[in-house]
JSON list of C-alpha atoms in Angstrom, two decimals:
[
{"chain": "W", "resi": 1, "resn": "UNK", "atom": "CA", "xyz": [-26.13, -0.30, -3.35]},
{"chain": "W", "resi": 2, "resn": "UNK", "atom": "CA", "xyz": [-29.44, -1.61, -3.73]},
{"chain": "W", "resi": 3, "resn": "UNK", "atom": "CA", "xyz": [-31.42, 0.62, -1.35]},
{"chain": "W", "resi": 4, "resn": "UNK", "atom": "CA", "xyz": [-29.35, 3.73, -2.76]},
{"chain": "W", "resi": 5, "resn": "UNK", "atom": "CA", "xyz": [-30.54, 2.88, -6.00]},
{"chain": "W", "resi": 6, "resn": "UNK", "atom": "CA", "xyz": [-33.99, 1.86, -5.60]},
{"chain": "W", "resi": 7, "resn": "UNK", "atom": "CA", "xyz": [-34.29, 5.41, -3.38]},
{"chain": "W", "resi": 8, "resn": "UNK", "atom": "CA", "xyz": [-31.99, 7.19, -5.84]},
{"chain": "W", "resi": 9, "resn": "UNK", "atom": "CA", "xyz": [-29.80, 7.94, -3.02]},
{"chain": "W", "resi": 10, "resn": "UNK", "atom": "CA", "xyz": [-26.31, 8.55, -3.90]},
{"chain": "W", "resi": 11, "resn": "UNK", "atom": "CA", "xyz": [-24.09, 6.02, -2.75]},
{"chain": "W", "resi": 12, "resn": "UNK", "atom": "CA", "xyz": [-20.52, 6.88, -1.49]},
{"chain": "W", "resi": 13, "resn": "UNK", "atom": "CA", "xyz": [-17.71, 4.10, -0.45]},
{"chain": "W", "resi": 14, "resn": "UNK", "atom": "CA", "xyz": [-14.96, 4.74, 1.18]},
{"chain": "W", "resi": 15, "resn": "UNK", "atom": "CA", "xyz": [-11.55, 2.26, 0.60]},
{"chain": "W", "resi": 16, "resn": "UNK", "atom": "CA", "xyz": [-10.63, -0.13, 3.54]},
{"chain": "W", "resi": 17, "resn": "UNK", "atom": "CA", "xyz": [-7.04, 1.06, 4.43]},
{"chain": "W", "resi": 18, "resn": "UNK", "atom": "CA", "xyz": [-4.65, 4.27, 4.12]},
{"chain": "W", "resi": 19, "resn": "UNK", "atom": "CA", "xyz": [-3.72, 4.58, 0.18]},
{"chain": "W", "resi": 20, "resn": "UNK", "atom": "CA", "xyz": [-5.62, 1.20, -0.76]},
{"chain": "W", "resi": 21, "resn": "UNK", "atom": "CA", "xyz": [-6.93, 3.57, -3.92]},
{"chain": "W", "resi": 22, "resn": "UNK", "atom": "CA", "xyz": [-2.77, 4.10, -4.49]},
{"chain": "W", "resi": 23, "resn": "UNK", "atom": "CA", "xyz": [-2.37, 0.68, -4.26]},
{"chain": "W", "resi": 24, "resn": "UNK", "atom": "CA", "xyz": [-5.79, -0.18, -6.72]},
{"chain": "W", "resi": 25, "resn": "UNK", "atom": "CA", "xyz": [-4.21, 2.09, -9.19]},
{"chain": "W", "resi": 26, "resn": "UNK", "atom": "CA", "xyz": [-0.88, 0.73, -9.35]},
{"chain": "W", "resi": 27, "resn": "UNK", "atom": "CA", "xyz": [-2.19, -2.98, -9.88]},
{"chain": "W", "resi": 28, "resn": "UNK", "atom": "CA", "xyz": [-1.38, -4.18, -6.72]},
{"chain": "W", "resi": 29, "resn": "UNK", "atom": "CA", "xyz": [-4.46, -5.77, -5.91]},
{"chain": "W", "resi": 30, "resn": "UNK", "atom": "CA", "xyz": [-5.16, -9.24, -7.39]},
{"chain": "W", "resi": 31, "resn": "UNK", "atom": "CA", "xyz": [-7.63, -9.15, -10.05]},
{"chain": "W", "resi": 32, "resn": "UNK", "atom": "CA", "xyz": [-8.25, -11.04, -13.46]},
{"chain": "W", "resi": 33, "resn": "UNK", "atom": "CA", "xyz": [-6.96, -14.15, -11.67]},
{"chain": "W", "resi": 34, "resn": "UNK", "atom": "CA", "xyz": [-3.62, -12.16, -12.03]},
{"chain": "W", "resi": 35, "resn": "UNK", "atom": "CA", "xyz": [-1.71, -11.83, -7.97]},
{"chain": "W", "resi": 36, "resn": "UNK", "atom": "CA", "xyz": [-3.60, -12.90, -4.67]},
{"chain": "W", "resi": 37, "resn": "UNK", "atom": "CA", "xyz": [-4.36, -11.68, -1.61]},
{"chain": "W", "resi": 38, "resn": "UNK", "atom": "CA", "xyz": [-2.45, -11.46, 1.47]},
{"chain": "W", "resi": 39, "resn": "UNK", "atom": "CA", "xyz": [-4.45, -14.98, 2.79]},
{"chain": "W", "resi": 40, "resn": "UNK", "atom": "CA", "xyz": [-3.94, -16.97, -0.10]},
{"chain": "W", "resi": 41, "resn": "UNK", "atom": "CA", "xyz": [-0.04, -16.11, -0.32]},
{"chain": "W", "resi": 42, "resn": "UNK", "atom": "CA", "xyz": [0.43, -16.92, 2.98]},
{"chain": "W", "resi": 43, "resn": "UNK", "atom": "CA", "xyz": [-1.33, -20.28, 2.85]},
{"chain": "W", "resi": 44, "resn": "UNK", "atom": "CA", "xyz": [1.70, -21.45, 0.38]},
{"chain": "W", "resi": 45, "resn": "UNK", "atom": "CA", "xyz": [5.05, -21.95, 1.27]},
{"chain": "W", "resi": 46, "resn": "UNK", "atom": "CA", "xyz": [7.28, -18.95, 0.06]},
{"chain": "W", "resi": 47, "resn": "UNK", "atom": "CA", "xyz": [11.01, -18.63, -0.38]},
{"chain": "W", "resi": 48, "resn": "UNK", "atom": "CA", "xyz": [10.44, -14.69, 0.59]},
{"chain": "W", "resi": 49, "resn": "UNK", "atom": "CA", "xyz": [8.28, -12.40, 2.27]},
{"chain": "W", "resi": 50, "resn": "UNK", "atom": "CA", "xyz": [8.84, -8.49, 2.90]},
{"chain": "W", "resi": 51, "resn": "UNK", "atom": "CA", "xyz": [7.00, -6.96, 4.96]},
{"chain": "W", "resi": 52, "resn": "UNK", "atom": "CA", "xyz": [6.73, -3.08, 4.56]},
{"chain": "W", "resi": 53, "resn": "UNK", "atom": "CA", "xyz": [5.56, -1.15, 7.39]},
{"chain": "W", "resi": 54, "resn": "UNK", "atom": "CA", "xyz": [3.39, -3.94, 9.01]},
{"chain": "W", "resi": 55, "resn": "UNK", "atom": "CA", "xyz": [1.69, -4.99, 11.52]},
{"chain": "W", "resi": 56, "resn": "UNK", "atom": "CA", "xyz": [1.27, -8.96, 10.92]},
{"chain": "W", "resi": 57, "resn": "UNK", "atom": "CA", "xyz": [-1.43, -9.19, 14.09]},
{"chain": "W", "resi": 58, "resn": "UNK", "atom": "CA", "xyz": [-3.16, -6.21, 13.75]},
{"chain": "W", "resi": 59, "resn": "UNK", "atom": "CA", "xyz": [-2.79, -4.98, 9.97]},
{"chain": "W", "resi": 60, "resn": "UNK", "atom": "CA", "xyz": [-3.51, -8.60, 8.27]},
{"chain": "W", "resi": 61, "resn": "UNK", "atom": "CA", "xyz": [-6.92, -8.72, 9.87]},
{"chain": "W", "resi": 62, "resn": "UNK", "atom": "CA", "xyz": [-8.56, -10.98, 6.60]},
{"chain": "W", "resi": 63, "resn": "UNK", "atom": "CA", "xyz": [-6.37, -13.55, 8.13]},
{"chain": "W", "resi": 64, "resn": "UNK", "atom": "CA", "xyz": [-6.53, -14.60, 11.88]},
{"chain": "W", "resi": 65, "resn": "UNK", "atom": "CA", "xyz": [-3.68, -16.25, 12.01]},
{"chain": "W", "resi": 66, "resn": "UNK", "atom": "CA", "xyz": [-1.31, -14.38, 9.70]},
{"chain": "W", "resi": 67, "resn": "UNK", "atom": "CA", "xyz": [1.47, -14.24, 12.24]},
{"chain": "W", "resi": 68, "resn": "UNK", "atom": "CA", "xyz": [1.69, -18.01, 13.09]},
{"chain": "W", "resi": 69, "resn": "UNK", "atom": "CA", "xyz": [1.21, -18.30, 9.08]},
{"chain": "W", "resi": 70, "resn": "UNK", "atom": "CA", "xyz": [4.41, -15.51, 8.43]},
{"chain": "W", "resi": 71, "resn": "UNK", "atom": "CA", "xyz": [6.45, -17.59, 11.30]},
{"chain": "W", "resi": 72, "resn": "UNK", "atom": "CA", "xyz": [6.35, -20.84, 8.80]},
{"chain": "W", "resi": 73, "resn": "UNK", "atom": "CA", "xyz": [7.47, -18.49, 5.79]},
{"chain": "W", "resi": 74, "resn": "UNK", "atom": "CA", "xyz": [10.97, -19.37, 4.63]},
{"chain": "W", "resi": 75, "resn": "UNK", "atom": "CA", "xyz": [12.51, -16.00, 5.29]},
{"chain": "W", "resi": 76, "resn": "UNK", "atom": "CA", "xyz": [10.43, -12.76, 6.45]},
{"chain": "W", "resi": 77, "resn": "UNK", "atom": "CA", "xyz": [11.82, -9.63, 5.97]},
{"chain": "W", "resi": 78, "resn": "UNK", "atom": "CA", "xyz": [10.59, -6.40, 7.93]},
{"chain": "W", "resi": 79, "resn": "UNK", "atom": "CA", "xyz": [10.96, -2.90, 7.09]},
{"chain": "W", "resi": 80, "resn": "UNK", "atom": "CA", "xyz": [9.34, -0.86, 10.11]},
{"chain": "W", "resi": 81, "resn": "UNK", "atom": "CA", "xyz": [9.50, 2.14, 12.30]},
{"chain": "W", "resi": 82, "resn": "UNK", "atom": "CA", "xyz": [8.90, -0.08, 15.26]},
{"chain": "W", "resi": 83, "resn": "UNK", "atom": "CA", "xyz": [9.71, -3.35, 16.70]},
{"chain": "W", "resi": 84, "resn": "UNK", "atom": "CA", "xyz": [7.16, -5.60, 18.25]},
{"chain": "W", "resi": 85, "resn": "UNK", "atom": "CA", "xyz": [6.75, -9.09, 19.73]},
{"chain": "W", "resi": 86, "resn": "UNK", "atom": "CA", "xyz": [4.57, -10.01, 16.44]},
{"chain": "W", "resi": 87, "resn": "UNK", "atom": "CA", "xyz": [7.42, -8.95, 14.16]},
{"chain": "W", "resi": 88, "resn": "UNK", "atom": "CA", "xyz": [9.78, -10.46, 16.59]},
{"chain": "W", "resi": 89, "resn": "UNK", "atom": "CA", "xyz": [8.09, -13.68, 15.86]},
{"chain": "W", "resi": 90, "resn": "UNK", "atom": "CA", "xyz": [7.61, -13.23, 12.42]},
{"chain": "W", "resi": 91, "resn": "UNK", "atom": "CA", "xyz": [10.90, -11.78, 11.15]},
{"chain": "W", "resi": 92, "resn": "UNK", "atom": "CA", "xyz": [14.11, -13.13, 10.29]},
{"chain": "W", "resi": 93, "resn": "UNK", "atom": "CA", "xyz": [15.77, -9.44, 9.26]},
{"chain": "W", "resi": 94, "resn": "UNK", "atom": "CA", "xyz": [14.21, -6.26, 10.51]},
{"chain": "W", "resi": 95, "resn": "UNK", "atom": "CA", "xyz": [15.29, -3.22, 8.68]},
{"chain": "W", "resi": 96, "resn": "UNK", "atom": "CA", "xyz": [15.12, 0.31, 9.95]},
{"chain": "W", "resi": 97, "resn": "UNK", "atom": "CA", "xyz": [12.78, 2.94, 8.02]},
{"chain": "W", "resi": 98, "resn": "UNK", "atom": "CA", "xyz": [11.25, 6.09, 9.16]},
{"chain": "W", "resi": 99, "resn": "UNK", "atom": "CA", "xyz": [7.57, 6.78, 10.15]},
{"chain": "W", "resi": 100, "resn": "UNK", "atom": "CA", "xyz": [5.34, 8.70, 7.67]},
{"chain": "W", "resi": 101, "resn": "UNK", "atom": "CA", "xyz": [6.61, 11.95, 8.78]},
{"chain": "W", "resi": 102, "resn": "UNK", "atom": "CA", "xyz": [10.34, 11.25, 8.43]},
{"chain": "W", "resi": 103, "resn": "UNK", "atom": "CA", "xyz": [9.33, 10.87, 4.86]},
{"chain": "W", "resi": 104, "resn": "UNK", "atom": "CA", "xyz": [7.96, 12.29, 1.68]},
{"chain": "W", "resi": 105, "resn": "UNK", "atom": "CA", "xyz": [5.80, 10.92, -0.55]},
{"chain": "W", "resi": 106, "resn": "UNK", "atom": "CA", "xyz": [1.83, 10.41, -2.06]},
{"chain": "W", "resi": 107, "resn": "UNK", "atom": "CA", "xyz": [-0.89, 9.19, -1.10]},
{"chain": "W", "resi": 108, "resn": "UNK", "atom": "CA", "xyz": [-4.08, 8.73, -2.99]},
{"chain": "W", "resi": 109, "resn": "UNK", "atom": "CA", "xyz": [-7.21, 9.49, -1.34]},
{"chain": "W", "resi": 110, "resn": "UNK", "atom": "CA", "xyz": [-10.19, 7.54, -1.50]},
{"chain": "W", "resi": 111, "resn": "UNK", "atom": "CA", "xyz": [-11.44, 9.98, -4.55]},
{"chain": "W", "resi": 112, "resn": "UNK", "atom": "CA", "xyz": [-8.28, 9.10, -6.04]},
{"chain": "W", "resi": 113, "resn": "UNK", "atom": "CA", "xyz": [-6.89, 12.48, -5.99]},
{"chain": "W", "resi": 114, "resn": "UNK", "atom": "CA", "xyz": [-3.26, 12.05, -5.20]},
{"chain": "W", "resi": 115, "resn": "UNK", "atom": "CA", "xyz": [-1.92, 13.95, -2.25]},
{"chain": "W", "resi": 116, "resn": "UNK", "atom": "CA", "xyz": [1.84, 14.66, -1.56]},
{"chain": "W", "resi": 117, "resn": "UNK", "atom": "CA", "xyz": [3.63, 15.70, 1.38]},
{"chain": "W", "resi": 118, "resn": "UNK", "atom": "CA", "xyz": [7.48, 16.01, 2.95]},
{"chain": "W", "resi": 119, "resn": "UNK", "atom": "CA", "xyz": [8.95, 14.85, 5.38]},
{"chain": "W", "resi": 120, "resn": "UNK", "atom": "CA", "xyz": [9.35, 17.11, 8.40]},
{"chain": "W", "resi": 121, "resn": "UNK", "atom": "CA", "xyz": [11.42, 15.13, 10.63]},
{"chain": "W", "resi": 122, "resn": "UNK", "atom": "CA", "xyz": [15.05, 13.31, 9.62]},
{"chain": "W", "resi": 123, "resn": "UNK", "atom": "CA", "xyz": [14.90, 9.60, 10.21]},
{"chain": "W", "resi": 124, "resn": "UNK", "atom": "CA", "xyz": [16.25, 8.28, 13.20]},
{"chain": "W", "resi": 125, "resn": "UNK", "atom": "CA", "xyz": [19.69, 7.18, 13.97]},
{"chain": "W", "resi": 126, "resn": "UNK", "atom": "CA", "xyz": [20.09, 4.24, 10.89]},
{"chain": "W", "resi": 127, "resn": "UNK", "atom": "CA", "xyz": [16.45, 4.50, 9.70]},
{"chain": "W", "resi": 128, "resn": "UNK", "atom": "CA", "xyz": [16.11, 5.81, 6.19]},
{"chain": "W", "resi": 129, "resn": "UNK", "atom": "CA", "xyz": [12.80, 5.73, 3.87]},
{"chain": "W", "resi": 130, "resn": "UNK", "atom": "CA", "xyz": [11.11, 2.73, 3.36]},
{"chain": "W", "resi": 131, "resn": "UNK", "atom": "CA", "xyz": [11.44, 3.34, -0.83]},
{"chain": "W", "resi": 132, "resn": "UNK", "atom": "CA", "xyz": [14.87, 4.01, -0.43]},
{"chain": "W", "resi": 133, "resn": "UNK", "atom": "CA", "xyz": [15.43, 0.47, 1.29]},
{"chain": "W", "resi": 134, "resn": "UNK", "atom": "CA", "xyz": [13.21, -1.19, -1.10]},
{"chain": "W", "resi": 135, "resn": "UNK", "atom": "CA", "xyz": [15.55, 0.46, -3.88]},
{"chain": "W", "resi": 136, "resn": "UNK", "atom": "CA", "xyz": [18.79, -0.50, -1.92]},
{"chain": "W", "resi": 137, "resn": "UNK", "atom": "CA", "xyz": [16.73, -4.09, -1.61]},
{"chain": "W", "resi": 138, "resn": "UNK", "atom": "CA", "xyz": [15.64, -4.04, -5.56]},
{"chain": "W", "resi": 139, "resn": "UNK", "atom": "CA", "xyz": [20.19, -3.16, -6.51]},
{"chain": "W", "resi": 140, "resn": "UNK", "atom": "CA", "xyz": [21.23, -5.86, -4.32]},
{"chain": "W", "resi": 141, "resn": "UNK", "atom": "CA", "xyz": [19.06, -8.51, -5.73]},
{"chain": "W", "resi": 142, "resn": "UNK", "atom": "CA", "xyz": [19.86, -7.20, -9.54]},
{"chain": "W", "resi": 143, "resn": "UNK", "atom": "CA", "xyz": [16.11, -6.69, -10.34]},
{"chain": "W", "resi": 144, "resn": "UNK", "atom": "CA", "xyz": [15.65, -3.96, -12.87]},
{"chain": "W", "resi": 145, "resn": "UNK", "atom": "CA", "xyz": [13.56, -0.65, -12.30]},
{"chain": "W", "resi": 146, "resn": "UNK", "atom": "CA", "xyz": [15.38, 0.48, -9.24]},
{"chain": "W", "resi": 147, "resn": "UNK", "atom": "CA", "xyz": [16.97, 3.18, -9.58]},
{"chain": "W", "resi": 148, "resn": "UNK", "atom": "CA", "xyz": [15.02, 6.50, -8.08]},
{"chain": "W", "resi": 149, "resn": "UNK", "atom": "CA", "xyz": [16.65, 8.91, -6.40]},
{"chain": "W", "resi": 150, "resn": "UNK", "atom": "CA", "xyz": [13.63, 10.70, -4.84]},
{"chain": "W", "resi": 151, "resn": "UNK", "atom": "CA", "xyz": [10.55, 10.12, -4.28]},
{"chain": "W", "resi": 152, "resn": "UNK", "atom": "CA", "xyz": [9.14, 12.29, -6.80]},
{"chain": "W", "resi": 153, "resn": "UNK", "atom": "CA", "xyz": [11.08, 9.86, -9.23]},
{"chain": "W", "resi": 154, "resn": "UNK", "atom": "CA", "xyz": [8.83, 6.82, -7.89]},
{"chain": "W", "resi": 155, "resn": "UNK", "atom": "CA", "xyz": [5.68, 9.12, -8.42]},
{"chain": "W", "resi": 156, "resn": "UNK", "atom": "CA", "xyz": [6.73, 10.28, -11.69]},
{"chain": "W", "resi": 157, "resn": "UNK", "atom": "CA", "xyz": [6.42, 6.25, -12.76]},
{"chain": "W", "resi": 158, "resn": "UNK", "atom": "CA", "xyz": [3.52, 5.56, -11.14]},
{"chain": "W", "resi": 159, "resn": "UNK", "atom": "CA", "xyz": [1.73, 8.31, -13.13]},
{"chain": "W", "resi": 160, "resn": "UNK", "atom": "CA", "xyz": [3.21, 7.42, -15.97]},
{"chain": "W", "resi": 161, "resn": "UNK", "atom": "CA", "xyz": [1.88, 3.63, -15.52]},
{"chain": "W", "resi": 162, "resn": "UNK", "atom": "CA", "xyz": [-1.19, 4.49, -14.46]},
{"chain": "W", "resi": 163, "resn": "UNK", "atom": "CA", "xyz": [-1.52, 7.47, -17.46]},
{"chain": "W", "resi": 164, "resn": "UNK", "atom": "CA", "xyz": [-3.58, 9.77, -15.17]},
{"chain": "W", "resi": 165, "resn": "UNK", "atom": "CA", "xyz": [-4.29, 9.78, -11.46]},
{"chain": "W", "resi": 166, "resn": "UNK", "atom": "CA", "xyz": [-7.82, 11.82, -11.37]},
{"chain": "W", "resi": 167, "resn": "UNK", "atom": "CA", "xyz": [-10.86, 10.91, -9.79]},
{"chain": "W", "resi": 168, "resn": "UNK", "atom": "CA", "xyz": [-12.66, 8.57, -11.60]},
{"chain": "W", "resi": 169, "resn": "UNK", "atom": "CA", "xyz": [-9.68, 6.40, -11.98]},
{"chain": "W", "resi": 170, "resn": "UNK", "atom": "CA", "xyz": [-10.38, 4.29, -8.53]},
{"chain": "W", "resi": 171, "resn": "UNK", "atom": "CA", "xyz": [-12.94, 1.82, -9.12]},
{"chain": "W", "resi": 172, "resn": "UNK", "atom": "CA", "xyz": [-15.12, 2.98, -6.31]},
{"chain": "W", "resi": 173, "resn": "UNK", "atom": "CA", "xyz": [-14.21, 6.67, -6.88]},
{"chain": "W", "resi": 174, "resn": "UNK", "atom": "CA", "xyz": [-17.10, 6.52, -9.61]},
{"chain": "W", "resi": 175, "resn": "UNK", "atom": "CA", "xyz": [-19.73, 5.81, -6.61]},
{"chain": "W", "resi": 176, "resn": "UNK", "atom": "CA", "xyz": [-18.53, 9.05, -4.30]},
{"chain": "W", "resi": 177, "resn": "UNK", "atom": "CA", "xyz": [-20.65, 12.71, -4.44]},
{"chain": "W", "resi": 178, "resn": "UNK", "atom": "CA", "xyz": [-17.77, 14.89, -5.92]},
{"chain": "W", "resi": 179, "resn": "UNK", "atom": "CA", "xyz": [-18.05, 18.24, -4.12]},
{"chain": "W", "resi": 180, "resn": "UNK", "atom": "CA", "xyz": [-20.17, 21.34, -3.99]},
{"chain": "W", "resi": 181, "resn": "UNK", "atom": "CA", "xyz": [-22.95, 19.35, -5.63]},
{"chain": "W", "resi": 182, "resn": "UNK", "atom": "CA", "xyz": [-21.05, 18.88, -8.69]},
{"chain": "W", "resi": 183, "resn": "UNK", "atom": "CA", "xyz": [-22.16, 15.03, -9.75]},
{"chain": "W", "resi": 184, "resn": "UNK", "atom": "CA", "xyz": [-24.37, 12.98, -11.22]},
{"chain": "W", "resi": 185, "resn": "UNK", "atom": "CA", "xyz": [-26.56, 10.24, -9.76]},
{"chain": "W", "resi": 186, "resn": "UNK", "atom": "CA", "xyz": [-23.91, 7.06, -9.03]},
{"chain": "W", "resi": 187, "resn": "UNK", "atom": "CA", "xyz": [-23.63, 4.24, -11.35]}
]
């Protein structure tokens, strides 16, 4: 940022993971002293711990030893696609959901445009969506909020929290050329 601004380069930064900016936007990330992050959570003892279409050894990579950390967790459960000997380790329930394109949904780019897609394939044999579970999940356990019945539902709350998804929104979405030329120098 320094060089970029001593130059009066323009600076672009791109977020760390798929939909991080989605996740920035809906509060997810710990900020204010409000939430922590993945490390510090698992360095407690917790009654529960849901896992939704993770990795623990190769998608928890600010903590080394997340998966010997998750196997000390009082009850882990997994939603995933796919079953592997880290999740094996990890998990006390594994719950079937469908990949990305047995889905719909919205991502939000790193510009923090959303972008929404369908589902092209059907789930596979008892698999279903991984927001559908979490609402089957949310019912079960009585917490209120859970009651979409599409995904267009979920995004229509999101937006509504988040009072408009546009670029500029993301924190780092203020540092990134827009387009065609059409920006000013970066903040």
């Amino acid at each position: 940022a320094g060089i970029a601004e001593k130059t009066g380069a323009k600076l672009g930064t791109l977020s760390p993971g798929a939909n991080s900016a989605g996740l920035s936007l809906a509060g997810v990330l710990p900020k204010n002293g409000k939430g922590k992050h993945a490390g510090a959570m698992l360095d407690e003892s917790l009654d529960a711990v849901v896992l939704l279409n993770l990795e623990p050894d190769a998608d928890i990579y600010s903590t080394p030893d997340a998966v010997a950390k998750l196997a000390k967790q009082n009850y882990v459960v997994a939603l995933t696609p796919f079953v592997s000997d880290a999740l094996l380790e990890v998990a006390d329930l594994l719950l079937p959901i469908g990949t990305f394109a047995e889905t719909s949904g919205t991502y939000v780019n790193v510009e923090g445009t959303p972008q929404s897609f369908g589902g092209v394939a059907n789930p596979v044999g008892e698999a279903r969506p991984g927001w559908k579970v979490l609402r089957v999940l949310g019912n079960l356990v009585g917490a209120e909020g859970f009651d979409y019945v599409t995904s267009e539902d979920v995004l229509a709350e999101f937006n509504a929290k988040v009072a408009e998804v546009s670029a500029g929104s993301y924190v780092a979405s203020g540092q990134v050329a827009k387009a065609n030329g059409a920006d000013a120098p970066a903040d």
